[in-house]
């Protein structure tokens, strides 16, 4: 993910979130996000082999969001907030093991670049 200029945001429960396009290379952020998701899912699927309890899937969306420091005091959380973050999390929860789900808008934007990614109407 870092090789693709992605920023790790947080891990909550069984989900991890990253974002692309801020502060690096906004022009191809969706392509890099899908590439990273496909790589992460494939790598983890290869590592866990036949352990059915550790199956992984991914979700990718692109759109407008608030990205910045949240919280008060000395410790602040640089994070993404908005519908797009929630949609990507929902897509991840819908993904079958070994699958990456992407938004319809993201799919249109990337047509032909990642045919192995499924599409959802979330």
Coordinates of C-alpha atoms in Angstrom, one line a residue:
X1 CA 0.0 0.0 0.0
X2 CA 2.7 2.4 0.9
X3 CA 4.5 1.7 -2.4
X4 CA 1.4 3.0 -4.1
X5 CA 1.4 6.2 -2.0
X6 CA -1.5 5.0 0.2
X7 CA -2.1 6.3 3.7
X8 CA -3.0 3.7 6.4
X9 CA -5.9 5.2 8.3
X10 CA -7.1 2.8 11.0
X11 CA -7.9 -0.8 11.9
X12 CA -11.3 -1.4 13.6
X13 CA -12.4 -4.9 14.4
X14 CA -11.8 -7.1 11.4
X15 CA -11.4 -4.1 9.0
X16 CA -8.5 -1.9 8.0
X17 CA -8.9 1.4 6.2
X18 CA -6.5 3.3 3.9
X19 CA -7.0 6.2 1.6
X20 CA -5.3 7.4 -1.6
X21 CA -5.0 10.7 -3.4
X22 CA -4.3 12.9 -0.3
X23 CA -1.6 14.1 0.0
X24 CA -0.1 12.2 -2.9
X25 CA -1.0 11.8 -6.6
X26 CA -4.8 12.6 -6.7
X27 CA -5.0 11.9 -10.5
X28 CA -4.9 8.1 -10.2
X29 CA -6.0 7.5 -6.7
X30 CA -8.8 5.0 -7.5
X31 CA -6.6 2.9 -9.7
X32 CA -4.0 2.7 -6.9
X33 CA -6.7 1.9 -4.3
X34 CA -8.0 -1.0 -6.3
X35 CA -4.5 -2.2 -7.1
X36 CA -3.6 -2.1 -3.3
X37 CA -6.9 -3.9 -2.3
X38 CA -6.4 -6.7 -4.9
X39 CA -2.8 -7.1 -3.7
X40 CA -3.7 -7.2 0.0
X41 CA -6.6 -9.6 -0.5
X42 CA -4.5 -12.0 -2.7
X43 CA -1.5 -11.8 -0.3
X44 CA -3.6 -12.5 2.8
X45 CA -5.5 -15.3 1.0
X46 CA -2.2 -16.9 0.0
X47 CA -0.8 -16.6 3.6
X48 CA -3.8 -18.1 5.3
X49 CA -4.1 -21.0 2.8
X50 CA -6.9 -23.3 3.9
X51 CA -7.9 -21.7 7.2
X52 CA -11.5 -20.9 6.6
X53 CA -11.8 -18.8 9.7
X54 CA -9.4 -16.1 8.3
X55 CA -11.0 -15.3 4.9
X56 CA -10.6 -11.8 3.6
X57 CA -12.3 -9.5 1.1
X58 CA -12.0 -5.9 0.2
X59 CA -14.1 -2.8 -0.6
X60 CA -13.1 0.3 -2.6
X61 CA -15.0 3.5 -3.2
X62 CA -14.0 6.9 -4.4
X63 CA -15.6 10.3 -3.9
X64 CA -15.6 13.4 -1.7
X65 CA -14.8 13.1 2.0
X66 CA -13.5 15.1 4.9
X67 CA -9.9 14.3 5.3
X68 CA -8.0 15.9 8.2
X69 CA -7.3 16.0 11.9
X70 CA -10.1 15.1 14.2
X71 CA -10.3 15.4 17.9
X72 CA -9.3 17.9 20.5
X73 CA -6.2 18.3 22.6
X74 CA -2.6 17.2 21.8
X75 CA -3.5 13.9 20.2
X76 CA -5.3 14.2 16.9
X77 CA -6.4 11.5 14.4
X78 CA -5.7 12.2 10.7
X79 CA -8.6 10.3 9.1
X80 CA -11.3 10.1 6.5
X81 CA -14.9 10.9 7.4
X82 CA -18.0 10.7 5.2
X83 CA -20.4 8.6 3.2
X84 CA -17.6 7.3 1.0
X85 CA -15.8 5.7 4.0
X86 CA -19.0 4.1 5.1
X87 CA -19.8 2.8 1.6
X88 CA -16.3 1.3 1.3
X89 CA -16.8 -0.5 4.6
X90 CA -20.2 -1.8 3.5
X91 CA -18.6 -3.1 0.3
X92 CA -15.9 -4.9 2.2
X93 CA -18.5 -6.6 4.4
X94 CA -20.4 -7.7 1.3
X95 CA -17.2 -9.1 -0.4
X96 CA -16.9 -12.8 -0.7
X97 CA -13.6 -14.3 0.5
X98 CA -10.8 -13.4 -2.0
X99 CA -13.0 -10.8 -3.6
X100 CA -12.7 -7.0 -3.9
X101 CA -16.0 -5.1 -4.3
X102 CA -15.9 -1.6 -5.9
X103 CA -18.5 1.1 -6.2
X104 CA -20.3 1.5 -9.5
X105 CA -18.8 5.0 -9.9
X106 CA -15.3 3.6 -9.3
X107 CA -16.0 0.8 -11.7
X108 CA -17.0 3.2 -14.5
X109 CA -13.9 5.3 -13.8
X110 CA -11.6 2.3 -14.0
X111 CA -13.4 0.4 -16.8
X112 CA -11.1 -2.2 -18.2
X113 CA -8.3 -1.7 -15.8
X114 CA -9.3 -4.3 -13.2
X115 CA -11.9 -6.8 -14.6
X116 CA -11.3 -9.1 -11.7
X117 CA -13.0 -6.7 -9.3
X118 CA -16.7 -7.2 -8.8
X119 CA -19.2 -4.4 -8.9
X120 CA -22.0 -3.6 -6.4
X121 CA -24.8 -1.1 -6.4
X122 CA -24.2 0.1 -2.9

